[in-house]
Coordinates of C-alpha atoms in Angstrom, one line a residue:
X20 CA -28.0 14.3 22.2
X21 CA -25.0 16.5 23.4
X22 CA -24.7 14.4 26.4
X23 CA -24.8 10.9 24.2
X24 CA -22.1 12.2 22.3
X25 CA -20.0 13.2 25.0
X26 CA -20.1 10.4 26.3
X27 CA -19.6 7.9 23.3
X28 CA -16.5 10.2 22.7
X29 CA -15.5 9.1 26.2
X30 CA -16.4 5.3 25.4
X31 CA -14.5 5.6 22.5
X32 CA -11.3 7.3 23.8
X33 CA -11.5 4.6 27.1
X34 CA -11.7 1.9 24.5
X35 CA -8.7 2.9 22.6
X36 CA -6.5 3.1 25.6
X37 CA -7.7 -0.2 26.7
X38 CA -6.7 -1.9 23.5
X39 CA -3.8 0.2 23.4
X40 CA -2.5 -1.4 27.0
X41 CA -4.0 -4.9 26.1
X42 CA -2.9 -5.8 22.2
X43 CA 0.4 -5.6 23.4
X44 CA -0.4 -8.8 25.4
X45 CA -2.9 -10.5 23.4
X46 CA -0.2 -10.7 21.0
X47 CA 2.3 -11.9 23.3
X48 CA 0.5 -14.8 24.5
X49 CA -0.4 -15.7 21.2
X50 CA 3.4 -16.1 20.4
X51 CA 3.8 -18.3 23.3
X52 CA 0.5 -20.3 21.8
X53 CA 1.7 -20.5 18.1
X54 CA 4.0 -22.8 16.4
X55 CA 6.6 -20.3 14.7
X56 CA 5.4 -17.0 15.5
X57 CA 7.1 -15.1 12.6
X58 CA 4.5 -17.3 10.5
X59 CA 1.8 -16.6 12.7
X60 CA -1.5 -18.6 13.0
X61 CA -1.1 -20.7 9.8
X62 CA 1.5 -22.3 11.7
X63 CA -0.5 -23.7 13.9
X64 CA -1.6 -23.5 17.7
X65 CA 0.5 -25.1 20.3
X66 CA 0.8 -25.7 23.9
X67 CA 4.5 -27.1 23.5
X68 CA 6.4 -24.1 24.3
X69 CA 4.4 -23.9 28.0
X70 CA 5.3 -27.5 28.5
X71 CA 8.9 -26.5 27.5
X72 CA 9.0 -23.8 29.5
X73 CA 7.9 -25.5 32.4
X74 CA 10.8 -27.9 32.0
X75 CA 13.6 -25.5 31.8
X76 CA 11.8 -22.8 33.9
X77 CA 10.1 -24.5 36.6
X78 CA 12.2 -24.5 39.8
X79 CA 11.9 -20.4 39.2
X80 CA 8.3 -20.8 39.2
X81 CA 8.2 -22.8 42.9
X82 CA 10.9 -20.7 44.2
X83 CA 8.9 -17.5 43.3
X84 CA 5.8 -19.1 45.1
X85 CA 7.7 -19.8 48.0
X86 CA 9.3 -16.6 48.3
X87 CA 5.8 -14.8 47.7
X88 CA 4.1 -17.2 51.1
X89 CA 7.6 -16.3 53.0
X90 CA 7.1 -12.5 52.1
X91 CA 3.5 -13.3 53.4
X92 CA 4.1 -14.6 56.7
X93 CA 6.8 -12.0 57.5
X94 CA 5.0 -9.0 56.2
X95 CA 2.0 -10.6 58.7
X96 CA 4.2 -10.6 61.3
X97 CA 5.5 -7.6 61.2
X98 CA 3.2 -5.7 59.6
X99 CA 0.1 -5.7 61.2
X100 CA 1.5 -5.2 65.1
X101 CA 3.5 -2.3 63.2
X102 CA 0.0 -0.7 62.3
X103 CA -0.9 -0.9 65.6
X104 CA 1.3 0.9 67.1
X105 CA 1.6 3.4 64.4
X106 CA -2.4 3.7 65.3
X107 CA -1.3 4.2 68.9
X108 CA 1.2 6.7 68.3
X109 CA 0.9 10.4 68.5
X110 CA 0.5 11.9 65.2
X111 CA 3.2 13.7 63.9
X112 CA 5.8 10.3 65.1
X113 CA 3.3 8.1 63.5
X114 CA 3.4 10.1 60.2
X115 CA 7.4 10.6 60.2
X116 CA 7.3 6.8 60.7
X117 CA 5.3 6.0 57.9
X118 CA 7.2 8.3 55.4
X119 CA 10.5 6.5 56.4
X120 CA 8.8 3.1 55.6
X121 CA 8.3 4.5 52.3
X122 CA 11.5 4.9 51.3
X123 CA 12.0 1.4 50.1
X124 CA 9.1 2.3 47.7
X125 CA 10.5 5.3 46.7
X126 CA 13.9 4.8 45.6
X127 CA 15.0 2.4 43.2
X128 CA 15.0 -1.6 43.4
X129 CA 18.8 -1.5 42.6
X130 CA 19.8 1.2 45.0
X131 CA 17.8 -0.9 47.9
X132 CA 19.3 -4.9 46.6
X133 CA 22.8 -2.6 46.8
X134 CA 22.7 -2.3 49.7
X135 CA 21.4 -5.0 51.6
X136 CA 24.3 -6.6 49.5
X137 CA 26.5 -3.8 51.3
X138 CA 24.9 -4.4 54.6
X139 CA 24.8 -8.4 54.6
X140 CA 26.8 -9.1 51.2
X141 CA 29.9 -10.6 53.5
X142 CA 27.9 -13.4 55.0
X143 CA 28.2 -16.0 52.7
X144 CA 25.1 -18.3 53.9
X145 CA 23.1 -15.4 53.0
X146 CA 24.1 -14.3 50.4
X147 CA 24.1 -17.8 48.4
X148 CA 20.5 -18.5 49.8
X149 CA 17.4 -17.1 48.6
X150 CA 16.6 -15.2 52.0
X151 CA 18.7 -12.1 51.1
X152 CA 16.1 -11.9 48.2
X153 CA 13.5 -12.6 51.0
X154 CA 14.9 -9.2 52.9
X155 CA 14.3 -7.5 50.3
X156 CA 11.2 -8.4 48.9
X157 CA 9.7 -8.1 52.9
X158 CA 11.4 -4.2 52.6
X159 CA 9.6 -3.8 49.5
X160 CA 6.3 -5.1 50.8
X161 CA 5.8 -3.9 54.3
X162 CA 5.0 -0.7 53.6
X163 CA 1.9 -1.6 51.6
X164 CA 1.2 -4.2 54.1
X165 CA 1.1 -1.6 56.8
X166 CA -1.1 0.9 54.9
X167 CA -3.7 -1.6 54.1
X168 CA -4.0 -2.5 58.0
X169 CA -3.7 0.8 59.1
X170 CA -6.5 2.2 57.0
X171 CA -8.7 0.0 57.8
X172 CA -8.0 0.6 61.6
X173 CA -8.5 4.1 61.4
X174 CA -11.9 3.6 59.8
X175 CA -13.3 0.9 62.3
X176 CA -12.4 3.2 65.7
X177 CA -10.3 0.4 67.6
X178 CA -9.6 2.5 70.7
X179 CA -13.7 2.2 71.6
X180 CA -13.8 -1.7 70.7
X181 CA -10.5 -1.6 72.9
X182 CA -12.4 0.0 75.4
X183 CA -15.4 -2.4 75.1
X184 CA -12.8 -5.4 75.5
X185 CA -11.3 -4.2 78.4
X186 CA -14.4 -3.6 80.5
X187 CA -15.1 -7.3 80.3
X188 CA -11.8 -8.1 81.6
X189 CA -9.7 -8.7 78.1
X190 CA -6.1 -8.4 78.7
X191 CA -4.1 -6.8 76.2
X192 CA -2.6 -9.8 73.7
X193 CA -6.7 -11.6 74.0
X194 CA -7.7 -8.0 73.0
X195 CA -5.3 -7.9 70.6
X196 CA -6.4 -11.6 69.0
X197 CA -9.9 -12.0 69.4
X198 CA -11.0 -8.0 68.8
X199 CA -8.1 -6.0 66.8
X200 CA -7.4 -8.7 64.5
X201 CA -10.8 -9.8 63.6
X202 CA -12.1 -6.5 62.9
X203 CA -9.1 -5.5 60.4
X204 CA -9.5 -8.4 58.1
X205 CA -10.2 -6.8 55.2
X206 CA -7.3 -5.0 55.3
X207 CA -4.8 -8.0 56.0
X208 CA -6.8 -9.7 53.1
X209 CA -6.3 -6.7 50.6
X210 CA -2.5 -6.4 52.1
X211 CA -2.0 -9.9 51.9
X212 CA -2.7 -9.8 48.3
X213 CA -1.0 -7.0 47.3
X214 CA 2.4 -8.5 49.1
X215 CA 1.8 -12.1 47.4
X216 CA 1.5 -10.1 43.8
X217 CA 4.0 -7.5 44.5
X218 CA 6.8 -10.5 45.3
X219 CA 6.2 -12.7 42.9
X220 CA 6.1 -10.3 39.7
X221 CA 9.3 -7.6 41.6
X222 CA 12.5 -8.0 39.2
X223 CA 14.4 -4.9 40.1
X224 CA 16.1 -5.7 44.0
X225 CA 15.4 -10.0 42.7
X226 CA 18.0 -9.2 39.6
X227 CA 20.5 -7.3 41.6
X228 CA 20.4 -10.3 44.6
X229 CA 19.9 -13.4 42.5
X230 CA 22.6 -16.2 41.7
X231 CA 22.9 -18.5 39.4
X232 CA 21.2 -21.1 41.3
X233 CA 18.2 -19.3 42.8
X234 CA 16.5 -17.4 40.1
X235 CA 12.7 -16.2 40.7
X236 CA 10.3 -16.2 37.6
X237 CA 11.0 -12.1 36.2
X238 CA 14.6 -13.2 36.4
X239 CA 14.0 -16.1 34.2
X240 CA 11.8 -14.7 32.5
X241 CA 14.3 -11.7 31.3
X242 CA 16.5 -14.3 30.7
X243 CA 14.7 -16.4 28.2
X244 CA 13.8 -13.2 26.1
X245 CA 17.3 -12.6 25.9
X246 CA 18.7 -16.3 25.3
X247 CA 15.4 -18.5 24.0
X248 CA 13.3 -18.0 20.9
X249 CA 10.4 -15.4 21.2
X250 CA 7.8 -18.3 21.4
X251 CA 9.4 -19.6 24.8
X252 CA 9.7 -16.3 26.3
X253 CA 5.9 -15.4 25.0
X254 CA 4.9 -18.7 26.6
X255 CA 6.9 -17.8 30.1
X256 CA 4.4 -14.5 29.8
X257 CA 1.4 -16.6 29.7
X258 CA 2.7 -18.4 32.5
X259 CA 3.5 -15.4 34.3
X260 CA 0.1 -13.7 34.0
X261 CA -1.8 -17.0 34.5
X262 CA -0.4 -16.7 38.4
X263 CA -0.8 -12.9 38.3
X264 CA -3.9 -12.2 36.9
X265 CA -6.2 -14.0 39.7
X266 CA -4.6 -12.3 42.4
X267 CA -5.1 -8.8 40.7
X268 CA -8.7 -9.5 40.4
X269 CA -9.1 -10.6 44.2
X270 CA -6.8 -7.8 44.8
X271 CA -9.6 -5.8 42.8
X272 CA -12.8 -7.4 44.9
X273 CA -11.4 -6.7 47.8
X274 CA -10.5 -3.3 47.5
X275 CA -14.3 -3.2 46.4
X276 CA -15.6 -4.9 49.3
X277 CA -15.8 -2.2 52.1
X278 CA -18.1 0.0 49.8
X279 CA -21.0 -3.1 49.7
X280 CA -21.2 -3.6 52.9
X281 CA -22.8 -0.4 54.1
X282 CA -25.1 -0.8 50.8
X283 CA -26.2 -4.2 51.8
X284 CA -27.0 -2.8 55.3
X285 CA -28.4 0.1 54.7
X286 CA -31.0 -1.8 52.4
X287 CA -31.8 -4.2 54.7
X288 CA -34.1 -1.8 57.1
X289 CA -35.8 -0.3 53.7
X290 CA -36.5 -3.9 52.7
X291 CA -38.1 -4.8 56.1
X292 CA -39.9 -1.9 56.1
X293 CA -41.8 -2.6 52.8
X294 CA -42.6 -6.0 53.9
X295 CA -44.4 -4.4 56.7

């Protein structure tokens, strides 16, 4: 009985801090779902303040999407041959290395968009384009990007498949392709994910970069909170977590995935050997 207790009393507590985080929410989306929020539901429900949004709203939706893929691909790019060699590197460099690709992560979105804009502010291509926003978001991303890879390297001993590869002849960029790469999916996956979320919901370094003319979805977002009524800016929410949330739950089975695997396997001899 003491042991029920405690742990209704940790039901309970969990349960409050989840309703806690998620009210908050609930209620937003029903804003962005109600006809005149300030009456509440005997207005009436609504879908026109989505549609609106979407109207006004909708080029920062697409640019968001295409600055998340274009994160993607660079992040791929660099990121995962950057694992490798951190993998190949001696120790103490690899993990000097790693702290200074942190730093993006570790000091604030506004100190980071200053200065790029300090770095590349005076070239005016750039800095009227949406890749200076791109440089930034890839700065903010890599690093998680690399961890993901590099984990899963670490875990999977790549200098013995390496090994294996080059016995039967493999050069370096086959082994690199057809063995590295391959084996370290899970971890691109899970990184991929985490850059593609990451991107599309940053607001910090996309505020401080941003012009009039290429604004992401936080941007406008903050923008129609502080110039629309509440139910458009509620409705740009529901938007907002309707491309967020999916990702965060892949993010979530991914993350998951490593630790069935080695259940599934290790049942699979039990299993034959009842059947025998």
């Amino acid at each position: 009985m003491k042991h029920r207790g405690l742990f209704l009393l940790q039901l309970g507590f969990t349960l409050l801090v989840c309703l806690f985080m998620i009210v908050p929410v609930l209620m937003s989306v029903l804003a962005g779902l109600t006809e005149n929020y300030f009456i509440g539901l005997e207005s009436g429900l609504t879908t026109r303040w989505v549609v609106e949004v979407w109207h006004l709203y909708a080029d920062t939706i697409l640019l968001s999407i295409k600055l998340a893929l274009a994160c993607l691909v660079c992040t791929l790019v660099l990121g995962v041959p950057a694992a490798y060699s951190l993998l190949k590197s001696p120790r103490r460099w690899a993990h000097t290395i790693e702290e200074l690709l942190l730093m993006p992560v570790a000091i604030p979105g506004l100190a980071t968009a200053l200065a790029l804009l300090l770095a590349y502010g005076q070239f005016r291509g750039l800095r009227e384009s949406w890749l200076l926003m791109l440089i930034g978001h890839v700065l903010f991303t890599l690093p998680f990007m690399i961890r993901s890879v590099l984990s899963v390297m670490r875990t999977i001993d790549i200098p013995r498949l390496e090994e294996a590869a080059a016995s039967l002849g493999a050069g370096f960029w086959r082994r690199f392709f057809t063995v590295i790469v391959p084996n370290c999916t899970g971890g691109i996956l899970a990184g991929a994910l985490m850059v593609i979320t990451l991107s599309i919901g940053e607001f910090n370094i996309t505020w401080m970069l941003h012009t009039p003319l290429n604004k992401t979805l936080p941007v406008g977002l903050a923008d129609s909170y502080a110039s629309m009524r509440l139910e458009i800016g509620s409705a740009y929410t529901l938007i907002f977590l309707a491309m967020i949330m999916p990702l965060l739950i892949l993010v979530q089975w991914l993350g998951n995935l490593p630790h069935r695997k080695p259940r599934s396997r290790a049942s699979a001899p039990v299993t034959a050997t009842e059947s025998h």
